[in-house]
Tab-separated table of N, CA and C in Angstrom:
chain	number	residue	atom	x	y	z
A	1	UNK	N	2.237	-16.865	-72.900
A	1	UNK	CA	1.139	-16.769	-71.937
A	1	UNK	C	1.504	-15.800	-70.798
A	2	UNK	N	2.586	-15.809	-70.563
A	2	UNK	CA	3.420	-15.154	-69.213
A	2	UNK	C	3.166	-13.282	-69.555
A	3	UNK	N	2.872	-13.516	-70.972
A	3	UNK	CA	2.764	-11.840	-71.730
A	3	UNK	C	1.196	-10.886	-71.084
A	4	UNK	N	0.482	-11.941	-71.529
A	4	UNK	CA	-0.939	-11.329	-71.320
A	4	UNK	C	-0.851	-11.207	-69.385
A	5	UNK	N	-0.691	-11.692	-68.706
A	5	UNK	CA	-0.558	-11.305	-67.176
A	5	UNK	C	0.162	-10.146	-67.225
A	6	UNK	N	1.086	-10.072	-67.789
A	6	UNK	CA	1.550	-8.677	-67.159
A	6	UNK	C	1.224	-7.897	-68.063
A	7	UNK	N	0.335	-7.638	-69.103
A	7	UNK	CA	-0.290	-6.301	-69.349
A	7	UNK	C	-1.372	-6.035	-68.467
A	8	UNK	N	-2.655	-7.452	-68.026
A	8	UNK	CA	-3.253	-6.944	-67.533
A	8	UNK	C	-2.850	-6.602	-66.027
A	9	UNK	N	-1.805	-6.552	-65.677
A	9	UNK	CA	-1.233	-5.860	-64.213
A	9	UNK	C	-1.206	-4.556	-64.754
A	10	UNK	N	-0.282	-4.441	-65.893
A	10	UNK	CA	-0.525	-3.243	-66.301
A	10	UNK	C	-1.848	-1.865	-66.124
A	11	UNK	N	-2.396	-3.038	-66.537
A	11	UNK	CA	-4.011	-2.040	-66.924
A	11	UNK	C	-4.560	-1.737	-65.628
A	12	UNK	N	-4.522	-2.933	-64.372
A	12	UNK	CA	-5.154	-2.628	-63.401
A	12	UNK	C	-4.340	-1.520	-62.843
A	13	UNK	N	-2.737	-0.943	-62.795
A	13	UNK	CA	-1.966	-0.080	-62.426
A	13	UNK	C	-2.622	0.852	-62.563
A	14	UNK	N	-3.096	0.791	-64.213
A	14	UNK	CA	-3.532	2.147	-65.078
A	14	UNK	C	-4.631	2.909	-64.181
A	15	UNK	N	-5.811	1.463	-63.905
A	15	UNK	CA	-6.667	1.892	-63.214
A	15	UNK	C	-6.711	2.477	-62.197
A	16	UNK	N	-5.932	2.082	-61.084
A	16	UNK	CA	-5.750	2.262	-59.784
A	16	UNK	C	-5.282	3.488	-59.600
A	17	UNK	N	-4.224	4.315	-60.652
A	17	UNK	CA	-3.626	5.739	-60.762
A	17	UNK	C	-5.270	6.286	-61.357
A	18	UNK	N	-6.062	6.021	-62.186
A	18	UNK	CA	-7.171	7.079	-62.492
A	18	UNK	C	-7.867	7.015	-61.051
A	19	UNK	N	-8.020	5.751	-60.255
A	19	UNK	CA	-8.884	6.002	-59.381
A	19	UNK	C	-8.506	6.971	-58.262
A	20	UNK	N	-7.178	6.939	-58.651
A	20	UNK	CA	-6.640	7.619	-57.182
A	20	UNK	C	-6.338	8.955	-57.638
A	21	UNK	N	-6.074	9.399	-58.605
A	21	UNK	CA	-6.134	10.803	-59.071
A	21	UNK	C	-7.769	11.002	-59.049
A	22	UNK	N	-9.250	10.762	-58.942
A	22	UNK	CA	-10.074	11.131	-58.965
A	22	UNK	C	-10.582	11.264	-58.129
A	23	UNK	N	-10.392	10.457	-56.914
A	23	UNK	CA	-10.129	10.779	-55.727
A	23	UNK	C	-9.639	11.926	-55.114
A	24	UNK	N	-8.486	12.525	-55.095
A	24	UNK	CA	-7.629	13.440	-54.925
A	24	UNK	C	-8.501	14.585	-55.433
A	25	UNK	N	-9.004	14.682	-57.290
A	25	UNK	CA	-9.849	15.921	-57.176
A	25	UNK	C	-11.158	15.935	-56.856
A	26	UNK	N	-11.535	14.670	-55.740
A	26	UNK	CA	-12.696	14.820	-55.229
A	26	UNK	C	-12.394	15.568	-53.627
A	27	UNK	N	-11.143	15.332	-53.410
A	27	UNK	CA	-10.916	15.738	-52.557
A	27	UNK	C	-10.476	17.165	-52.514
A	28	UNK	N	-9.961	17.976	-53.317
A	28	UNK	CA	-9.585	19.068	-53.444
A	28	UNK	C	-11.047	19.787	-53.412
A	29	UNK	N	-12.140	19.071	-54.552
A	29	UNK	CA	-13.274	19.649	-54.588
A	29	UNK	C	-13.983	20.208	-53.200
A	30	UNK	N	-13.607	19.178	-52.467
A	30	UNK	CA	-14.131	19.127	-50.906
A	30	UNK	C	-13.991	20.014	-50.002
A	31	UNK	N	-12.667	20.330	-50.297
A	31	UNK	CA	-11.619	21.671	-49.512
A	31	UNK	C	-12.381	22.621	-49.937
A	32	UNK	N	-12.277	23.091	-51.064
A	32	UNK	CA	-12.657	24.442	-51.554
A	32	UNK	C	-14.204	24.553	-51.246
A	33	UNK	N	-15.336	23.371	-51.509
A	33	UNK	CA	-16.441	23.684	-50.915
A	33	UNK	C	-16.470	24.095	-49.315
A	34	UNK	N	-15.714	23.285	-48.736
A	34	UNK	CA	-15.534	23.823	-47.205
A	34	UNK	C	-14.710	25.512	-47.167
A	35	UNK	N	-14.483	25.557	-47.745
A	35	UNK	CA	-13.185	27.089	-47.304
A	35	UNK	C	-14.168	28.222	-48.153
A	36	UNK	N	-15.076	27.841	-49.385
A	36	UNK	CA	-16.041	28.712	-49.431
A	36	UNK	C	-17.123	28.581	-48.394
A	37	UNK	N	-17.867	27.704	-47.802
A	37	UNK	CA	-18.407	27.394	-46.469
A	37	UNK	C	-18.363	28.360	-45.422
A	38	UNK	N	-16.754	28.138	-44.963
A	38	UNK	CA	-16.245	29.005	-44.252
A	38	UNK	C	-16.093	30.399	-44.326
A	39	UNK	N	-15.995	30.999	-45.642
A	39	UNK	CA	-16.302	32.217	-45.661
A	39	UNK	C	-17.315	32.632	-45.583
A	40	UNK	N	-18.176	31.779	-45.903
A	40	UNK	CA	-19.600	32.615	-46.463
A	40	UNK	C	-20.400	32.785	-45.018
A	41	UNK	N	-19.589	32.067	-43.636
A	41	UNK	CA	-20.007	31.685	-42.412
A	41	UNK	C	-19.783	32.999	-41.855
A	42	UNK	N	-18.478	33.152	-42.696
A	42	UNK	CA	-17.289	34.536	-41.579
A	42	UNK	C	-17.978	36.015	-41.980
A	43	UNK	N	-18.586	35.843	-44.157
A	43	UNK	CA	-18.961	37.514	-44.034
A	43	UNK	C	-20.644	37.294	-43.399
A	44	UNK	N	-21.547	35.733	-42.887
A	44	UNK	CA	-22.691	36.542	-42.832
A	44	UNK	C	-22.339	37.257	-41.247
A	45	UNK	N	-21.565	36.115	-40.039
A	45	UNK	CA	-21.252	36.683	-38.952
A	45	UNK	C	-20.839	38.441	-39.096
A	46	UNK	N	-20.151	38.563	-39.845
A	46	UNK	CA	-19.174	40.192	-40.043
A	46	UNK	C	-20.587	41.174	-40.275
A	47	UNK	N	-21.588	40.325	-41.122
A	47	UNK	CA	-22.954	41.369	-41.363
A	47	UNK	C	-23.416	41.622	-40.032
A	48	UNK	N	-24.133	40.467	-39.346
A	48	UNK	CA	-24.735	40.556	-37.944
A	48	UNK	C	-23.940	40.868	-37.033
A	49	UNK	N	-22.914	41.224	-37.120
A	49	UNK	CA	-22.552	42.038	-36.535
A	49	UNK	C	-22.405	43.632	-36.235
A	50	UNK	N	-22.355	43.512	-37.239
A	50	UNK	CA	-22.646	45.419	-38.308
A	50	UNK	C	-23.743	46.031	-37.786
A	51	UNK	N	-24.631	44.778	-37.831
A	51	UNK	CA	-25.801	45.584	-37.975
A	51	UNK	C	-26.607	45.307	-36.414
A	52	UNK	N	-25.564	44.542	-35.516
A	52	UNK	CA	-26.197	45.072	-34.109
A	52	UNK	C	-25.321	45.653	-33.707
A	53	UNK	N	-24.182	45.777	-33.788
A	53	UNK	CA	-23.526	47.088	-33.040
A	53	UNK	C	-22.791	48.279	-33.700
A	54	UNK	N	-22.654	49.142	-32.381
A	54	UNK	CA	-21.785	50.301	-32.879
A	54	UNK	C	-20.477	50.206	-33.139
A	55	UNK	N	-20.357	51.298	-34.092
A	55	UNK	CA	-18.841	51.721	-34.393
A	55	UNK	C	-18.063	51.511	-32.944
A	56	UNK	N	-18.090	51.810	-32.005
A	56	UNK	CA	-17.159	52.056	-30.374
A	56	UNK	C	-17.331	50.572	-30.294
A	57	UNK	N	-18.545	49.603	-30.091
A	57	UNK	CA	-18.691	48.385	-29.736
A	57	UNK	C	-17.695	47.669	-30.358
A	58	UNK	N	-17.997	47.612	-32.545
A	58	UNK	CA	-16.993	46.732	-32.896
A	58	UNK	C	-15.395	47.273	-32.879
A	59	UNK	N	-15.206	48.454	-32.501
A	59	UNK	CA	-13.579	47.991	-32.392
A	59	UNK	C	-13.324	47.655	-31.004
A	60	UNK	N	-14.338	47.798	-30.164
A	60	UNK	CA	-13.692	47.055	-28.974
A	60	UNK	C	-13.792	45.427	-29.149
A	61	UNK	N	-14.591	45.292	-29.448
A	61	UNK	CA	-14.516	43.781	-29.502
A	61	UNK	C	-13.318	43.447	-30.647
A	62	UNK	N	-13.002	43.810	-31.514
A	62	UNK	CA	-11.975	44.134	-32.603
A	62	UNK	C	-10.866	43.677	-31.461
A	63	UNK	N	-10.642	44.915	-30.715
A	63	UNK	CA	-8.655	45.045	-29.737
A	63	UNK	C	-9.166	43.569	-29.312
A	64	UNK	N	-10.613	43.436	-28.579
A	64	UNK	CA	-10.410	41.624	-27.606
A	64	UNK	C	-9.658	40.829	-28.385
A	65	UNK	N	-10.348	40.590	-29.976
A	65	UNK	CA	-9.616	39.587	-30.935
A	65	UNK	C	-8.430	39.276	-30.938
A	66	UNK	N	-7.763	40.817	-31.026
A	66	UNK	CA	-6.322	40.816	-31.215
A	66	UNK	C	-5.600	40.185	-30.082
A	67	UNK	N	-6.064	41.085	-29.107
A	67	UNK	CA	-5.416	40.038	-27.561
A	67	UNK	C	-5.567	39.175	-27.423
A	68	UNK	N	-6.846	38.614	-27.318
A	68	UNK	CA	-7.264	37.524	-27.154
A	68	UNK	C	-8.502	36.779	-27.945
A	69	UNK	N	-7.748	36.041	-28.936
A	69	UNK	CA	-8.484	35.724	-30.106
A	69	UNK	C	-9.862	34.855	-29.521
A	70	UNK	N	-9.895	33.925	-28.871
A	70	UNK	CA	-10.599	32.769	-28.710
A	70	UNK	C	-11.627	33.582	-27.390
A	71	UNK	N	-11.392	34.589	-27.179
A	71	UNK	CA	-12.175	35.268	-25.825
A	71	UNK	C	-13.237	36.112	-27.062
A	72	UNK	N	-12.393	36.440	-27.999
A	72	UNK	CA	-13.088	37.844	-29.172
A	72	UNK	C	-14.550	36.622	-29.760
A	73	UNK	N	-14.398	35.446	-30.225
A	73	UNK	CA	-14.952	34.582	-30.736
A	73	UNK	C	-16.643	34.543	-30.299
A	74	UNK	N	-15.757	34.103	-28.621
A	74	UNK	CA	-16.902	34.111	-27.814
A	74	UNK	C	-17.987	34.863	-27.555
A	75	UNK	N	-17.182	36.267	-27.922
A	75	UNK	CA	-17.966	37.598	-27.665
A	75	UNK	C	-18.711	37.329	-28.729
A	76	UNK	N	-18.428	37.130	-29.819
A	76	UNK	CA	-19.004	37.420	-31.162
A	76	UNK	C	-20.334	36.425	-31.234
A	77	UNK	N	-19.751	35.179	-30.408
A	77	UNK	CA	-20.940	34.050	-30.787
A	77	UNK	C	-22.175	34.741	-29.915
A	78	UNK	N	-21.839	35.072	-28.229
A	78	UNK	CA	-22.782	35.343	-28.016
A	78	UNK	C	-23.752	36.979	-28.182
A	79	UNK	N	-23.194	37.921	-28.914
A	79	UNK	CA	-23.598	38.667	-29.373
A	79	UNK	C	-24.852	38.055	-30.693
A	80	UNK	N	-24.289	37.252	-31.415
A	80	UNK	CA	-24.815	37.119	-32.568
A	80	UNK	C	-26.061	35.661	-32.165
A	81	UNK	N	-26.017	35.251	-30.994
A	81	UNK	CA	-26.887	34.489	-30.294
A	81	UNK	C	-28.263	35.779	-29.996
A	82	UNK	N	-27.275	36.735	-29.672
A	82	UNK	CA	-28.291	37.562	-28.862
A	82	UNK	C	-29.296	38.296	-29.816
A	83	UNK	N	-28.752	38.404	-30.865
A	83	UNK	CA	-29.290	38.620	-32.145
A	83	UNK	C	-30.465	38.224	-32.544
A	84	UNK	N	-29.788	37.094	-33.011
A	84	UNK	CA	-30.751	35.736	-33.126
A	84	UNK	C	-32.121	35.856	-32.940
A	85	UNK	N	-32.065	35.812	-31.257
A	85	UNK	CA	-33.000	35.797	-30.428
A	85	UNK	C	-33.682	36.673	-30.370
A	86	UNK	N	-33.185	38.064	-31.083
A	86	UNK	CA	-34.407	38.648	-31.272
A	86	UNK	C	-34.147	40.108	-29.488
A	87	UNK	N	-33.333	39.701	-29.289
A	87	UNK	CA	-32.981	40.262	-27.711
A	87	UNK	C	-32.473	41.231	-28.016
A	88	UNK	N	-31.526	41.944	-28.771
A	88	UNK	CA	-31.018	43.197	-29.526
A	88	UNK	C	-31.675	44.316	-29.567
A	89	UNK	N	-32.025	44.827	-28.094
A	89	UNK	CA	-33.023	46.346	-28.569
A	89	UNK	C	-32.081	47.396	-29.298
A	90	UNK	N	-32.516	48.163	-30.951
A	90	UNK	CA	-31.523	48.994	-31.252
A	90	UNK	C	-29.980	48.167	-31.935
A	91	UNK	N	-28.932	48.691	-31.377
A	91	UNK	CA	-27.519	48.076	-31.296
A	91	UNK	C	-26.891	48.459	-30.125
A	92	UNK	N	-25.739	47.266	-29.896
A	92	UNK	CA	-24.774	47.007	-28.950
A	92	UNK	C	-23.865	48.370	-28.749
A	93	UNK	N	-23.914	49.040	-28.092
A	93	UNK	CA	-23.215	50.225	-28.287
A	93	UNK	C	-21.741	49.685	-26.821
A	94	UNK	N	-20.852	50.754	-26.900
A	94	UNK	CA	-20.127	50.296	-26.438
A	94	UNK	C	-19.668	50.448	-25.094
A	95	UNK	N	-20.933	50.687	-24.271
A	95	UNK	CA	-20.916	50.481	-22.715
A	95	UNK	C	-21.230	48.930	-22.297
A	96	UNK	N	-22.500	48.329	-23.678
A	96	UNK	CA	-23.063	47.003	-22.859
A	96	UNK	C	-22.166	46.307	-23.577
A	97	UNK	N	-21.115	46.599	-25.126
A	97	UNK	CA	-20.249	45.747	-24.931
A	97	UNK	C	-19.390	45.346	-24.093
A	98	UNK	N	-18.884	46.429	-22.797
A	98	UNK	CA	-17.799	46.934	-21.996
A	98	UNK	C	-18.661	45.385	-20.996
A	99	UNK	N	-19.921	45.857	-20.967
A	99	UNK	CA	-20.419	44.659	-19.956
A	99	UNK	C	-20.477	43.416	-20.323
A	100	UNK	N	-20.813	43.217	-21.535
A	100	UNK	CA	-20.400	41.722	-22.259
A	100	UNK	C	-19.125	41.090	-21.967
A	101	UNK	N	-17.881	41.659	-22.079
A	101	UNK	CA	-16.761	41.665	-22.174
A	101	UNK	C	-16.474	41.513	-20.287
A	102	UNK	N	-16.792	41.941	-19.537
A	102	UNK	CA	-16.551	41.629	-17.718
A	102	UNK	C	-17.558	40.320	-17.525
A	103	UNK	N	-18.740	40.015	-18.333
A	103	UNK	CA	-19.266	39.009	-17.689
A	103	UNK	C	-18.874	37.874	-18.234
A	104	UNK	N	-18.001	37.549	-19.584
A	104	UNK	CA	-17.177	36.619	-20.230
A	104	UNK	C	-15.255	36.159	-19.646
A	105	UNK	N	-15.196	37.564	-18.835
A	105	UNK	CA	-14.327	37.754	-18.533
A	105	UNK	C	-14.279	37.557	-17.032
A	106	UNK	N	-13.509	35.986	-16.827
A	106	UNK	CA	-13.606	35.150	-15.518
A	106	UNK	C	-12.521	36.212	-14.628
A	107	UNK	N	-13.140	36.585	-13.410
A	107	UNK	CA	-12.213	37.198	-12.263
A	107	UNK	C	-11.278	35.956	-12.217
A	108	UNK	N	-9.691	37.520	-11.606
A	108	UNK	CA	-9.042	36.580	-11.297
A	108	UNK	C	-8.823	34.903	-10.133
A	109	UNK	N	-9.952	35.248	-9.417
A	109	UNK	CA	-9.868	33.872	-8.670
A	109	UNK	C	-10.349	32.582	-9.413
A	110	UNK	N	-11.504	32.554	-10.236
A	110	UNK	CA	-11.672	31.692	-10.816
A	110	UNK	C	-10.475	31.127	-11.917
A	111	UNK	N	-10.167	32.484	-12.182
A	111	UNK	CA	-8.736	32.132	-13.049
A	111	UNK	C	-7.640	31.125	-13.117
A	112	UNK	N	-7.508	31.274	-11.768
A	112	UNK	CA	-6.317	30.862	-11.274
A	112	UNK	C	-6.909	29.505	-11.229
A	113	UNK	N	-7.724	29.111	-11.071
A	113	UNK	CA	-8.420	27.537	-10.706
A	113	UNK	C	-8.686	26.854	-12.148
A	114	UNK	N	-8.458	27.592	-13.491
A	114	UNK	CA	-8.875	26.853	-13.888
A	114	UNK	C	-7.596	26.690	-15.165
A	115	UNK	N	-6.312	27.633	-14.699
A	115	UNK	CA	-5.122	27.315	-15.426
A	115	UNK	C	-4.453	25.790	-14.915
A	116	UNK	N	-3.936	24.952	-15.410
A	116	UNK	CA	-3.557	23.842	-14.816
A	116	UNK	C	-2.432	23.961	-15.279
């Protein structure tokens, strides 16, 4: 009698490894839908971008990235806000990016107030 208990421990083992390996490629599934997600987020941004500004605009906003990644972002969101909206006369050429870029870009007094 002591036999049949421990196969069916067995079996529930069995089970518990399929459930948890199916799991796992539900979870992998998950990743890769997100990381295609994510790209497909990054080339439409890279389009609307293209196609409101100039050559001079995107590599300036380009060097911001590099320096300063999370400042470049910003630029990008609200460029592509500005888009959006329909506010885009033409394209961003690279004087009103120059102005995008000073009005995102906190003077140093506020600066200093808001490093802790």
């Amino acid at each position: 009698m002591g036999m049949s208990n421990e196969d069916d421990l067995e079996e529930l083992r069995e089970k518990k490894m399929e459930q948890l390996k199916e799991q796992q490629q539900q979870q992998d599934v998950d990743e890769e839908a997100l990381q295609a997600q994510q790209e497909q987020a990054e080339a439409q941004k890279k389009a609307v971008l293209r196609q409101n500004l100039t050559d001079g605009a995107r590599k300036r906003l380009n060097t911001v990235k590099m320096s300063k990644p999370e400042h470049g972002e910003q630029i990008e969101r609200q460029v592509i806000a500005l888009a959006q909206s329909g506010r885009v006369q033409g394209k961003i050429d690279e004087n009103q990016m120059k102005q995008l870029l000073q009005e995102l870009t906190p003077d140093s007094q506020s600066f200093n107030i808001r490093r802790r």
